[in-house]
Short mmCIF file of C-alpha atoms in Angstrom, two decimals:
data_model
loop_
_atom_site.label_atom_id
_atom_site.label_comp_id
_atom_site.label_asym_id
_atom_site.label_seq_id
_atom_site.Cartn_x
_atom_site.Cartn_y
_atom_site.Cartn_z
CA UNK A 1 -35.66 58.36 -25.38
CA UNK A 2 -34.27 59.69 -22.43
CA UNK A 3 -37.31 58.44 -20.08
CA UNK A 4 -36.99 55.12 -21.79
CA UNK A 5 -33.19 54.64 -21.09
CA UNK A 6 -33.95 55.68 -17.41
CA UNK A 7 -36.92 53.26 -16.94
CA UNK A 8 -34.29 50.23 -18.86
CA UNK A 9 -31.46 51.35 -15.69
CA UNK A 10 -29.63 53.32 -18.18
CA UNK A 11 -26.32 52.24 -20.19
CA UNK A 12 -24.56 49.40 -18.16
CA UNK A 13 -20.82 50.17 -19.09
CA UNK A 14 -19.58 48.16 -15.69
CA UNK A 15 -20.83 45.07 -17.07
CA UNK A 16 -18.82 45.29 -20.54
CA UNK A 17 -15.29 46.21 -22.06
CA UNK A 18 -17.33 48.39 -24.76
CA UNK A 19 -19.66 50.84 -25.68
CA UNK A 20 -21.14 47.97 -28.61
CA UNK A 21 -22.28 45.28 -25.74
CA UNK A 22 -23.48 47.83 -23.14
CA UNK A 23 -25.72 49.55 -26.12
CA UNK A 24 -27.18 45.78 -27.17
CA UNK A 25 -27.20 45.28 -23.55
CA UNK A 26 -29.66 48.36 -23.28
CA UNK A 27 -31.75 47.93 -26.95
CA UNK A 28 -32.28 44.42 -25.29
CA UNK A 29 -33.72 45.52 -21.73
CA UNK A 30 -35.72 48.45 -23.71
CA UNK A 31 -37.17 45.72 -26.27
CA UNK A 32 -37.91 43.88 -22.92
CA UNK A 33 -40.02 47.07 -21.55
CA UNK A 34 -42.27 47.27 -24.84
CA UNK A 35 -39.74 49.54 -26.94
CA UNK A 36 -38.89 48.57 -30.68
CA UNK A 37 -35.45 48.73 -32.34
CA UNK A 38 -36.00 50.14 -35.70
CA UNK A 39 -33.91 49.94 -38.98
CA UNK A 40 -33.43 52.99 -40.61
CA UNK A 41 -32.69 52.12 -44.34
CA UNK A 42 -31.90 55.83 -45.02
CA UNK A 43 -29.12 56.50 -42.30
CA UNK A 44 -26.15 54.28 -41.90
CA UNK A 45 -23.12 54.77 -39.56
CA UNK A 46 -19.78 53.84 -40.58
CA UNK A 47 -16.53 53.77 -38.08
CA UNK A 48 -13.61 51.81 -38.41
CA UNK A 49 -13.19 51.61 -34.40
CA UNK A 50 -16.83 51.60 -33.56
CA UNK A 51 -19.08 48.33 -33.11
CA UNK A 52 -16.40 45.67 -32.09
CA UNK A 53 -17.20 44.05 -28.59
CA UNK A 54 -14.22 43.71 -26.14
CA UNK A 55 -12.95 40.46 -24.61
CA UNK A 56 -15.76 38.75 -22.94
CA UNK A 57 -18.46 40.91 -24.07
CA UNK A 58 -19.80 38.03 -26.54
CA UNK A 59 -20.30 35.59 -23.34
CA UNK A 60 -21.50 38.36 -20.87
CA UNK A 61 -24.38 39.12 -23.53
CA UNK A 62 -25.30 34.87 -24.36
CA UNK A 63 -25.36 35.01 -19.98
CA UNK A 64 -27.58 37.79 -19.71
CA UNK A 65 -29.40 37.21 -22.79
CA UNK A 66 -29.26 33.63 -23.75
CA UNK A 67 -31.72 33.91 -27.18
CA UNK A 68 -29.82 36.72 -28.85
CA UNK A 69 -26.81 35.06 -30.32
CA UNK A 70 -29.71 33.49 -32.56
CA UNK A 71 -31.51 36.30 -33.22
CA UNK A 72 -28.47 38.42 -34.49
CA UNK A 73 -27.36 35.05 -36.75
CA UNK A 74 -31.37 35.34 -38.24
CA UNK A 75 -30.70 38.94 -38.89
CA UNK A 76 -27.38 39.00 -40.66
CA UNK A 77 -28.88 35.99 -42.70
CA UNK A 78 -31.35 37.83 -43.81
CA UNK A 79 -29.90 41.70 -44.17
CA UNK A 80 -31.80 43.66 -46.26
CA UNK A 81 -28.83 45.99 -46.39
CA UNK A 82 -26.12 43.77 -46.88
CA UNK A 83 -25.56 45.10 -49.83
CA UNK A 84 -25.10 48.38 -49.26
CA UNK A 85 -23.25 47.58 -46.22
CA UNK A 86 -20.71 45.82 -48.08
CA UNK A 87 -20.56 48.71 -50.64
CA UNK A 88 -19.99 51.91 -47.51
CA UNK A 89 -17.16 49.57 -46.09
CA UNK A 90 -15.83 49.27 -48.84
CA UNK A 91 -15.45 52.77 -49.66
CA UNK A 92 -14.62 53.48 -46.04
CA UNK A 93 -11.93 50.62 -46.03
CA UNK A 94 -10.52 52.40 -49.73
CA UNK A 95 -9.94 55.62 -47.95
CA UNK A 96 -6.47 56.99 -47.19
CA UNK A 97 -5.34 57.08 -43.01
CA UNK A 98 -6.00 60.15 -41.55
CA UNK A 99 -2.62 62.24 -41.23
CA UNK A 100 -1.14 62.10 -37.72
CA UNK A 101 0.48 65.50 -37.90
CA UNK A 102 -2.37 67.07 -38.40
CA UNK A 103 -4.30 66.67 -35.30
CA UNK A 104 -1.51 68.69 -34.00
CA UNK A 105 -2.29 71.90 -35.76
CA UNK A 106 -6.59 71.05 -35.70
CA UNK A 107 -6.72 71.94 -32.29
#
């Protein structure tokens, strides 16, 4: 992985507000060098904070790569694991906030 990131130009985080567009950003340019991006049906990462593009990250990515507005829209039509999905935020969304005071004494 690490040869392909390098021969991609690595993770552009000047171009975007957030980690989500620069890591499309870079699964696009490796997909462009020959590289797949695979869905792993048995793994699935949940984060409240995580995967929500900044303020002009949407139009940076149509710019720079005009075709993948349509090729997300295909893919979320046609989830396979929409269902499940639906049921881990669910479950994530049901949970209580983490206590503040806490991290204070974690440390």
């Amino acid at each position: 992985m690490a040869t392909a990131r390098r021969k991609a130009g690595g993770l552009d985080a000047s171009s975007y507000g957030s980690w989500y567009a620069a890591l499309v950003d870079l699964s696009l340019r490796m997909g462009g060098l020959g590289w797949r991006n695979v869905l792993c049906d048995t793994a699935f990462v949940a984060s409240p904070h995580e995967g929500r593009p900044a303020d002009g990250d949407m139009d940076a990515l149509a710019t720079r790569w005009p075709a993948w507005h349509a090729r997300l829209a295909n893919f979320l039509m046609h989830d396979p694991l929409r269902a499940q999905r639906d049921q881990l935020a669910q479950l994530l969304a049901d949970l209580p906030p983490p206590d503040p005071q806490r991290r204070l004494f974690d440390a």
